[in-house]
mmCIF file of C-alpha atoms in Angstrom:
data_model
loop_
_atom_site.group_PDB
_atom_site.id
_atom_site.type_symbol
_atom_site.label_atom_id
_atom_site.label_comp_id
_atom_site.label_asym_id
_atom_site.label_seq_id
_atom_site.Cartn_x
_atom_site.Cartn_y
_atom_site.Cartn_z
ATOM 1 C CA MET A 37 0.000 0.000 0.000
ATOM 2 C CA LYS A 38 3.016 2.317 0.151
ATOM 3 C CA LYS A 39 2.527 3.923 -3.248
ATOM 4 C CA VAL A 40 -1.161 4.631 -2.640
ATOM 5 C CA PHE A 41 -0.714 6.592 0.541
ATOM 6 C CA PHE A 42 2.659 8.050 -0.363
ATOM 7 C CA SER A 43 1.123 9.571 -3.492
ATOM 8 C CA LEU A 44 -1.809 10.851 -1.453
ATOM 9 C CA MET A 45 0.315 12.781 0.999
ATOM 10 C CA LEU A 46 2.888 13.850 -1.567
ATOM 11 C CA ILE A 47 0.206 15.687 -3.475
ATOM 12 C CA ALA A 48 -1.158 17.149 -0.290
ATOM 13 C CA ALA A 49 2.333 18.575 0.148
ATOM 14 C CA LEU A 50 2.248 19.831 -3.424
ATOM 15 C CA ALA A 51 -1.081 21.527 -2.896
ATOM 16 C CA LEU A 52 0.167 23.317 0.194
ATOM 17 C CA GLY A 53 3.806 23.580 -0.670
ATOM 18 C CA PHE A 54 4.409 25.962 -3.542
ATOM 19 C CA THR A 55 3.905 29.025 -1.394
ATOM 20 C CA ASN A 56 2.300 30.270 1.782
ATOM 21 C CA CYS A 57 -0.975 28.444 2.045
ATOM 22 C CA ASN A 58 -4.104 30.581 1.760
ATOM 23 C CA LYS A 59 -7.376 29.704 3.419
ATOM 24 C CA THR A 60 -9.576 28.057 0.788
ATOM 25 C CA THR A 61 -12.530 26.778 2.811
ATOM 26 C CA SER A 62 -15.864 28.254 1.739
ATOM 27 C CA GLU A 63 -17.964 30.141 4.276
ATOM 28 C CA SER A 64 -21.050 28.359 5.578
ATOM 29 C CA GLU A 65 -24.071 29.548 7.542
ATOM 30 C CA THR A 66 -25.004 26.037 8.684
ATOM 31 C CA HIS A 67 -21.687 24.282 9.350
ATOM 32 C CA SER A 68 -18.886 25.167 11.760
ATOM 33 C CA GLN A 69 -16.070 24.450 9.246
ATOM 34 C CA THR A 70 -14.078 22.655 11.932
ATOM 35 C CA PHE A 71 -12.751 19.257 12.913
ATOM 36 C CA THR A 72 -12.026 18.012 16.414
ATOM 37 C CA LEU A 73 -9.963 15.599 18.441
ATOM 38 C CA GLY A 74 -11.275 15.219 21.957
ATOM 39 C CA GLU A 75 -11.904 18.692 23.379
ATOM 40 C CA THR A 76 -9.659 20.452 20.843
ATOM 41 C CA THR A 77 -11.289 22.148 17.867
ATOM 42 C CA TYR A 78 -9.415 23.077 14.690
ATOM 43 C CA ASP A 79 -10.527 25.479 11.977
ATOM 44 C CA ILE A 80 -10.504 23.921 8.509
ATOM 45 C CA ASP A 81 -8.261 26.080 6.325
ATOM 46 C CA ASN A 82 -8.147 23.851 3.233
ATOM 47 C CA VAL A 83 -10.278 21.123 1.687
ATOM 48 C CA ILE A 84 -8.871 19.177 -1.251
ATOM 49 C CA THR A 85 -9.652 15.937 -2.991
ATOM 50 C CA ILE A 86 -6.897 13.697 -4.301
ATOM 51 C CA GLU A 87 -8.167 11.420 -7.041
ATOM 52 C CA ASN A 88 -6.898 8.549 -9.189
ATOM 53 C CA ILE A 89 -4.561 7.220 -6.485
ATOM 54 C CA GLN A 90 -3.420 3.928 -7.995
ATOM 55 C CA TYR A 91 -2.161 0.706 -6.473
ATOM 56 C CA ASN A 92 -0.684 -2.110 -8.561
ATOM 57 C CA GLY A 93 -2.246 -0.608 -11.666
ATOM 58 C CA SER A 94 -5.767 -1.762 -10.843
ATOM 59 C CA GLN A 95 -7.471 -0.544 -7.658
ATOM 60 C CA ILE A 96 -8.179 3.203 -7.564
ATOM 61 C CA TYR A 97 -8.311 5.183 -4.317
ATOM 62 C CA ASN A 98 -9.636 8.693 -3.714
ATOM 63 C CA ALA A 99 -9.253 10.899 -0.658
ATOM 64 C CA ILE A 100 -10.617 14.018 0.992
ATOM 65 C CA VAL A 101 -8.214 16.056 3.122
ATOM 66 C CA PHE A 102 -9.378 18.625 5.702
ATOM 67 C CA SER A 103 -6.427 20.539 7.124
ATOM 68 C CA GLN A 104 -5.479 23.339 9.445
ATOM 69 C CA GLY A 105 -2.124 25.020 9.361
ATOM 70 C CA GLN A 106 0.620 25.818 6.930
ATOM 71 C CA MET A 107 3.103 23.031 6.348
ATOM 72 C CA THR A 108 5.624 24.778 4.127
ATOM 73 C CA GLY A 109 6.726 28.260 3.158
ATOM 74 C CA ASP A 110 8.082 31.161 5.182
ATOM 75 C CA ASN A 111 5.929 30.436 8.236
ATOM 76 C CA SER A 112 5.874 26.675 8.052
ATOM 77 C CA GLY A 113 5.204 24.399 10.971
ATOM 78 C CA GLU A 114 3.145 21.397 11.850
ATOM 79 C CA GLY A 115 -0.408 21.253 10.569
ATOM 80 C CA LYS A 116 -3.255 19.032 11.655
ATOM 81 C CA GLY A 117 -5.742 17.245 9.463
ATOM 82 C CA ILE A 118 -8.450 14.689 8.885
ATOM 83 C CA VAL A 119 -7.834 12.366 5.930
ATOM 84 C CA ILE A 120 -10.685 10.200 4.618
ATOM 85 C CA VAL A 121 -9.600 7.619 2.048
ATOM 86 C CA PHE A 122 -12.102 5.825 -0.197
ATOM 87 C CA ARG A 123 -11.437 2.649 -2.139
ATOM 88 C CA GLY A 124 -13.006 3.578 -5.473
ATOM 89 C CA ASP A 125 -15.138 6.610 -6.294
ATOM 90 C CA PHE A 126 -16.549 9.113 -3.858
ATOM 91 C CA THR A 127 -20.192 8.206 -3.262
ATOM 92 C CA SER A 128 -22.751 10.135 -1.246
ATOM 93 C CA GLY A 129 -23.975 8.219 1.769
ATOM 94 C CA THR A 130 -23.384 7.333 5.406
ATOM 95 C CA TYR A 131 -20.399 5.137 6.276
ATOM 96 C CA ASN A 132 -19.860 3.183 9.489
ATOM 97 C CA MET A 133 -16.296 3.136 10.801
ATOM 98 C CA THR A 134 -14.181 0.160 11.821
ATOM 99 C CA PHE A 135 -10.435 -0.307 12.232
ATOM 100 C CA ASP A 136 -8.295 -3.407 12.659
ATOM 101 C CA PRO A 137 -4.820 -2.578 14.081
ATOM 102 C CA ALA A 138 -3.501 -5.908 12.791
ATOM 103 C CA ASN A 139 -4.645 -5.061 9.251
ATOM 104 C CA PRO A 140 -5.066 -1.272 9.115
ATOM 105 C CA THR A 141 -5.972 -1.092 5.411
ATOM 106 C CA ALA A 142 -8.580 -3.856 5.510
ATOM 107 C CA HIS A 143 -11.564 -1.500 5.784
ATOM 108 C CA PHE A 144 -12.474 1.565 3.761
ATOM 109 C CA PRO A 145 -13.303 4.376 3.989
ATOM 110 C CA LEU A 146 -10.384 4.976 6.341
ATOM 111 C CA TYR A 147 -10.762 8.007 8.643
ATOM 112 C CA CYS A 148 -7.562 9.302 10.270
ATOM 113 C CA TYR A 149 -6.574 12.284 12.401
ATOM 114 C CA ALA A 150 -2.896 13.108 11.873
ATOM 115 C CA GLY A 151 -0.223 15.687 12.435
ATOM 116 C CA LEU A 152 0.815 16.710 8.927
ATOM 117 C CA GLU A 153 4.394 17.957 8.899
ATOM 118 C CA VAL A 154 5.921 18.363 5.456
ATOM 119 C CA THR A 155 8.912 16.124 6.236
ATOM 120 C CA ASP A 156 6.479 13.336 7.069
ATOM 121 C CA ILE A 157 4.504 13.948 3.898
ATOM 122 C CA VAL A 158 7.264 13.850 1.303
ATOM 123 C CA ASN A 159 8.641 10.623 2.826
ATOM 124 C CA PHE A 160 5.200 9.198 3.516
ATOM 125 C CA ASN A 161 3.886 5.654 3.641
ATOM 126 C CA ILE A 162 0.889 4.182 5.429
ATOM 127 C CA ASN A 163 2.928 2.191 7.970
ATOM 128 C CA ASP A 164 4.896 5.286 8.972
ATOM 129 C CA LEU A 165 1.700 7.306 9.277
ATOM 130 C CA LEU A 166 -0.053 4.810 11.512
ATOM 131 C CA ALA A 167 3.101 4.367 13.628
ATOM 132 C CA GLN A 168 3.340 8.051 14.547
ATOM 133 C CA ASP A 169 2.496 8.901 18.128
ATOM 134 C CA ASP A 170 -0.156 11.485 17.243
ATOM 135 C CA VAL A 171 -2.173 9.509 14.680
ATOM 136 C CA TYR A 172 -5.670 8.247 15.452
ATOM 137 C CA ALA A 173 -7.914 6.046 13.289
ATOM 138 C CA ALA A 174 -11.706 5.797 13.550
ATOM 139 C CA ASN A 175 -12.969 2.500 14.968
ATOM 140 C CA SER A 176 -16.666 3.336 15.504
ATOM 141 C CA GLY A 177 -19.327 5.889 14.665
ATOM 142 C CA SER A 178 -20.114 7.147 11.184
ATOM 143 C CA PHE A 179 -19.680 10.010 8.769
ATOM 144 C CA THR A 180 -21.982 11.249 6.024
ATOM 145 C CA LEU A 181 -20.821 12.616 2.675
ATOM 146 C CA GLU A 182 -23.074 14.724 0.452
ATOM 147 C CA MET A 183 -21.866 15.982 -2.944
ATOM 148 C CA ASP A 184 -23.206 18.632 -5.297
ATOM 149 C CA GLY A 185 -20.600 19.071 -8.007
ATOM 150 C CA ASP A 186 -17.501 20.408 -6.252
ATOM 151 C CA MET A 187 -19.471 21.242 -3.100
ATOM 152 C CA PHE A 188 -18.793 18.548 -0.493
ATOM 153 C CA THR A 189 -20.546 18.367 2.871
ATOM 154 C CA VAL A 190 -19.154 16.035 5.541
ATOM 155 C CA THR A 191 -20.689 15.540 8.961
ATOM 156 C CA THR A 192 -20.029 12.911 11.618
ATOM 157 C CA ASP A 193 -21.984 11.038 14.255
ATOM 158 C CA GLY A 194 -20.329 9.436 17.273
ATOM 159 C CA ILE A 195 -16.881 8.991 15.753
ATOM 160 C CA GLU A 196 -14.406 7.387 18.160
ATOM 161 C CA VAL A 197 -10.753 7.153 17.214
ATOM 162 C CA GLU A 198 -8.010 5.033 18.711
ATOM 163 C CA LYS A 199 -4.379 5.961 18.939
ATOM 164 C CA THR A 200 -2.637 3.695 16.472
ATOM 165 C CA SER A 201 0.414 3.341 18.712
ATOM 166 C CA ASP A 202 -1.755 2.423 21.737
ATOM 167 C CA ALA A 203 -5.310 1.215 21.074
ATOM 168 C CA ALA A 204 -6.177 1.685 24.753
ATOM 169 C CA ILE A 205 -6.080 5.462 24.226
ATOM 170 C CA THR A 206 -9.261 6.683 22.563
ATOM 171 C CA GLU A 207 -10.775 10.069 21.786
ATOM 172 C CA THR A 208 -13.818 11.437 20.050
ATOM 173 C CA SER A 209 -13.460 13.146 16.687
ATOM 174 C CA SER A 210 -15.715 15.030 14.311
ATOM 175 C CA VAL A 211 -15.848 16.948 11.035
ATOM 176 C CA ASP A 212 -18.502 19.544 10.226
ATOM 177 C CA CYS A 213 -17.741 21.100 6.873
ATOM 178 C CA GLU A 214 -19.532 22.371 3.776
ATOM 179 C CA SER A 215 -17.106 23.642 1.174
ATOM 180 C CA GLU A 216 -16.151 23.687 -2.455
ATOM 181 C CA VAL A 217 -13.149 21.445 -2.824
ATOM 182 C CA ALA A 218 -9.960 21.964 -4.803
ATOM 183 C CA ARG A 219 -9.809 18.791 -6.883
ATOM 184 C CA TYR A 220 -6.547 17.188 -7.895
ATOM 185 C CA VAL A 221 -6.353 14.199 -10.237
ATOM 186 C CA LEU A 222 -3.119 12.228 -10.125
ATOM 187 C CA ALA A 223 -1.430 11.196 -13.349
ATOM 188 C CA THR A 224 -1.459 7.616 -14.536
ATOM 189 C CA VAL A 225 2.277 6.919 -14.723
ATOM 190 C CA GLU A 226 3.361 4.175 -17.101
ATOM 191 C CA GLU A 227 7.070 4.833 -16.535
ATOM 192 C CA GLY A 228 9.195 7.672 -15.258
ATOM 193 C CA THR A 229 12.541 8.441 -13.652
ATOM 194 C CA LEU A 230 14.590 11.495 -12.765
ATOM 195 C CA ASN A 231 18.118 10.114 -12.555
ATOM 196 C CA GLU A 232 17.616 7.215 -10.122
ATOM 197 C CA GLU A 233 14.385 8.457 -8.556
ATOM 198 C CA ASN A 234 10.954 7.225 -9.628
ATOM 199 C CA ILE A 235 8.428 9.795 -10.836
ATOM 200 C CA VAL A 236 5.108 9.251 -9.049
ATOM 201 C CA THR A 237 2.957 11.897 -10.735
ATOM 202 C CA ALA A 238 3.045 14.716 -13.268
ATOM 203 C CA GLY A 239 0.838 17.522 -14.480
ATOM 204 C CA THR A 240 0.480 21.144 -15.458
ATOM 205 C CA THR A 241 -0.291 24.182 -13.347
ATOM 206 C CA THR A 242 0.124 27.958 -13.304
ATOM 207 C CA TYR A 243 2.223 29.773 -10.723
ATOM 208 C CA ASN A 244 2.743 33.500 -10.156
ATOM 209 C CA PHE A 245 6.501 33.875 -9.727
ATOM 210 C CA PRO A 246 7.953 37.018 -8.137
ATOM 211 C CA LEU A 247 9.408 39.375 -10.743
ATOM 212 C CA ILE A 248 8.501 37.226 -13.787
ATOM 213 C CA GLY A 249 4.744 36.843 -13.220
ATOM 214 C CA ASN A 250 2.379 33.994 -14.188
ATOM 215 C CA LYS A 251 3.983 30.996 -15.845
ATOM 216 C CA ASN A 252 2.484 27.734 -17.092
ATOM 217 C CA ILE A 253 4.531 24.859 -15.681
ATOM 218 C CA ALA A 254 4.765 21.243 -16.786
ATOM 219 C CA GLY A 255 6.004 19.423 -13.672
ATOM 220 C CA PHE A 256 7.229 15.911 -12.841
ATOM 221 C CA ILE A 257 7.362 14.904 -9.171
ATOM 222 C CA THR A 258 9.568 12.188 -7.695
ATOM 223 C CA GLU A 259 8.876 9.880 -4.763
ATOM 224 C CA THR A 260 11.201 11.994 -2.589
ATOM 225 C CA GLY A 261 9.192 15.150 -3.298
ATOM 226 C CA ASP A 262 11.501 16.862 -5.818
ATOM 227 C CA MET A 263 10.056 18.376 -8.982
ATOM 228 C CA MET A 264 11.613 19.029 -12.381
ATOM 229 C CA GLY A 265 9.659 20.997 -14.943
ATOM 230 C CA PHE A 266 9.615 23.576 -17.667
ATOM 231 C CA PHE A 267 7.584 26.581 -18.780
ATOM 232 C CA TYR A 268 5.260 26.428 -21.773
ATOM 233 C CA GLU A 269 3.040 28.877 -23.644
ATOM 234 C CA ASN A 270 -0.673 28.796 -24.526
ATOM 235 C CA ASN A 271 -3.068 26.185 -23.131
ATOM 236 C CA THR A 272 -1.349 22.857 -23.731
ATOM 237 C CA VAL A 273 2.125 21.367 -23.736
ATOM 238 C CA PRO A 274 3.123 21.151 -27.416
ATOM 239 C CA ALA A 275 4.772 18.145 -29.059
ATOM 240 C CA GLY A 276 8.241 18.548 -30.525
ATOM 241 C CA GLU A 277 11.905 18.989 -29.627
ATOM 242 C CA TYR A 278 13.012 22.200 -27.922
ATOM 243 C CA GLN A 279 16.629 23.096 -27.233
ATOM 244 C CA ASP A 280 18.091 25.543 -24.718
ATOM 245 C CA GLN A 281 14.841 25.672 -22.741
ATOM 246 C CA THR A 282 14.532 26.949 -19.168
ATOM 247 C CA ILE A 283 14.328 24.055 -16.700
ATOM 248 C CA ILE A 284 13.017 24.558 -13.159
ATOM 249 C CA TYR A 285 13.991 22.272 -10.261
ATOM 250 C CA ILE A 286 12.209 22.530 -6.896
ATOM 251 C CA GLU A 287 13.594 20.490 -4.014
ATOM 252 C CA GLU A 288 10.983 18.940 -1.702
ATOM 253 C CA MET A 289 8.260 21.117 -3.277
ATOM 254 C CA ASP A 290 9.611 24.212 -1.499
ATOM 255 C CA ILE A 291 9.442 27.253 -3.768
ATOM 256 C CA ASN A 292 12.185 28.806 -1.620
ATOM 257 C CA ASN A 293 14.533 26.013 -2.702
ATOM 258 C CA THR A 294 14.340 26.506 -6.469
ATOM 259 C CA ALA A 295 17.081 26.271 -9.086
ATOM 260 C CA PHE A 296 17.013 27.132 -12.791
ATOM 261 C CA SER A 297 19.022 25.632 -15.610
ATOM 262 C CA SER A 298 18.650 24.919 -19.328
ATOM 263 C CA GLY A 299 18.255 21.738 -21.339
ATOM 264 C CA THR A 300 16.674 19.946 -24.258
ATOM 265 C CA ILE A 301 13.031 18.850 -24.060
ATOM 266 C CA ASN A 302 11.432 16.263 -26.334
ATOM 267 C CA VAL A 303 7.649 15.822 -26.147
ATOM 268 C CA ALA A 304 5.611 13.183 -27.999
ATOM 269 C CA ILE A 305 1.836 12.813 -27.640
ATOM 270 C CA GLU A 306 -0.317 9.821 -28.553
ATOM 271 C CA ASN A 307 -3.966 10.088 -27.535
ATOM 272 C CA ASP A 308 -3.751 11.232 -23.896
ATOM 273 C CA ILE A 309 -0.318 9.707 -23.194
ATOM 274 C CA TYR A 310 2.680 12.025 -23.094
ATOM 275 C CA THR A 311 6.276 10.873 -23.487
ATOM 276 C CA VAL A 312 8.680 13.534 -22.233
ATOM 277 C CA ASP A 313 12.482 13.391 -22.130
ATOM 278 C CA ILE A 314 14.680 16.125 -20.650
ATOM 279 C CA THR A 315 18.449 15.991 -21.217
ATOM 280 C CA GLY A 316 21.487 18.213 -20.909
ATOM 281 C CA VAL A 317 20.584 19.670 -17.499
ATOM 282 C CA THR A 318 23.249 20.512 -14.893
ATOM 283 C CA ILE A 319 22.297 21.899 -11.476
ATOM 284 C CA ASN A 320 24.886 22.432 -8.721
ATOM 285 C CA ASN A 321 27.392 20.339 -10.701
ATOM 286 C CA VAL A 322 24.944 17.414 -10.925
ATOM 287 C CA GLU A 323 23.780 16.220 -14.346
ATOM 288 C CA TYR A 324 20.098 15.326 -14.637
ATOM 289 C CA THR A 325 18.226 13.195 -17.160
ATOM 290 C CA MET A 326 14.463 12.725 -16.989
ATOM 291 C CA HIS A 327 12.115 10.321 -18.775
ATOM 292 C CA TYR A 328 8.345 10.201 -18.334
ATOM 293 C CA LYS A 329 5.455 8.394 -20.014
ATOM 294 C CA GLY A 330 1.895 8.815 -18.799
ATOM 295 C CA THR A 331 -1.104 11.122 -18.595
ATOM 296 C CA PHE A 332 -0.716 14.823 -17.934
ATOM 297 C CA PRO A 333 -3.691 16.229 -15.973
ATOM 298 C CA HIS A 334 -4.041 19.901 -15.086
ATOM 299 C CA PHE A 335 -4.453 21.117 -11.535
ATOM 300 C CA ASP A 336 -5.513 24.609 -10.483
ATOM 301 C CA PHE A 337 -4.976 25.287 -6.808
ATOM 302 C CA PRO A 338 -5.609 28.754 -5.324
ATOM 303 C CA PHE A 339 -1.968 29.320 -4.361
#
């Protein structure tokens, strides 16, 4: 299950990691826009979905993440969050919770309260998550999901969570949120490497850089959280070979740790599958070669 949950949290880091995280939760007159653990209440600052999480090329997982706090950027620290993982599509309805410590991924949806620090996210896997001291998983109660397009409403009833490192420690937990969600669809990766690191997802986005303004970026993200990409014009990444192009490299998805270089880009497109090769790149005396084949979805987060 490592790839499933690693990809989930890696993209959560991506969503929150390019810059200082802005509050994206919609206002609501009928819901508190909070989640709780025991007597502690947290404001929900961000709601995102992470979709097309793949495991062994067959089973698809999807997740909703409710989070408080900024995990990266100038004022970074530890955030808190509720992560609800579905096996298959999101479906409106009421779901009863159960959790088996001996087989923690046996039952879905999986409802977890976690401390979400960026160093945990970019090196994430499900066993590490559930082994952390401050992680709780729901073992009883229920939650209800209602969907109207991108408007998701989640409420809970009698949720009890157990500390995954000590099942004897239990707390109550709840979510009460009605918000439009920022939706992110992971790429379907057929193959991809950046030097010796595997590429786990790719896609396009737009970022407003200081001094140079809005730029369309084609980005490729490794399992250690590093991203290599390039700028492109117009609405889509064009096919062809391009020499002496600007290459951007962001270490651990931290915009404050960005390097620029130049290189050759070769893009081929067949149906919705992109094959992209980047060569001739040197950053800090290290030569980089990248190869990717897979889909190339667009994501549009309110950075």
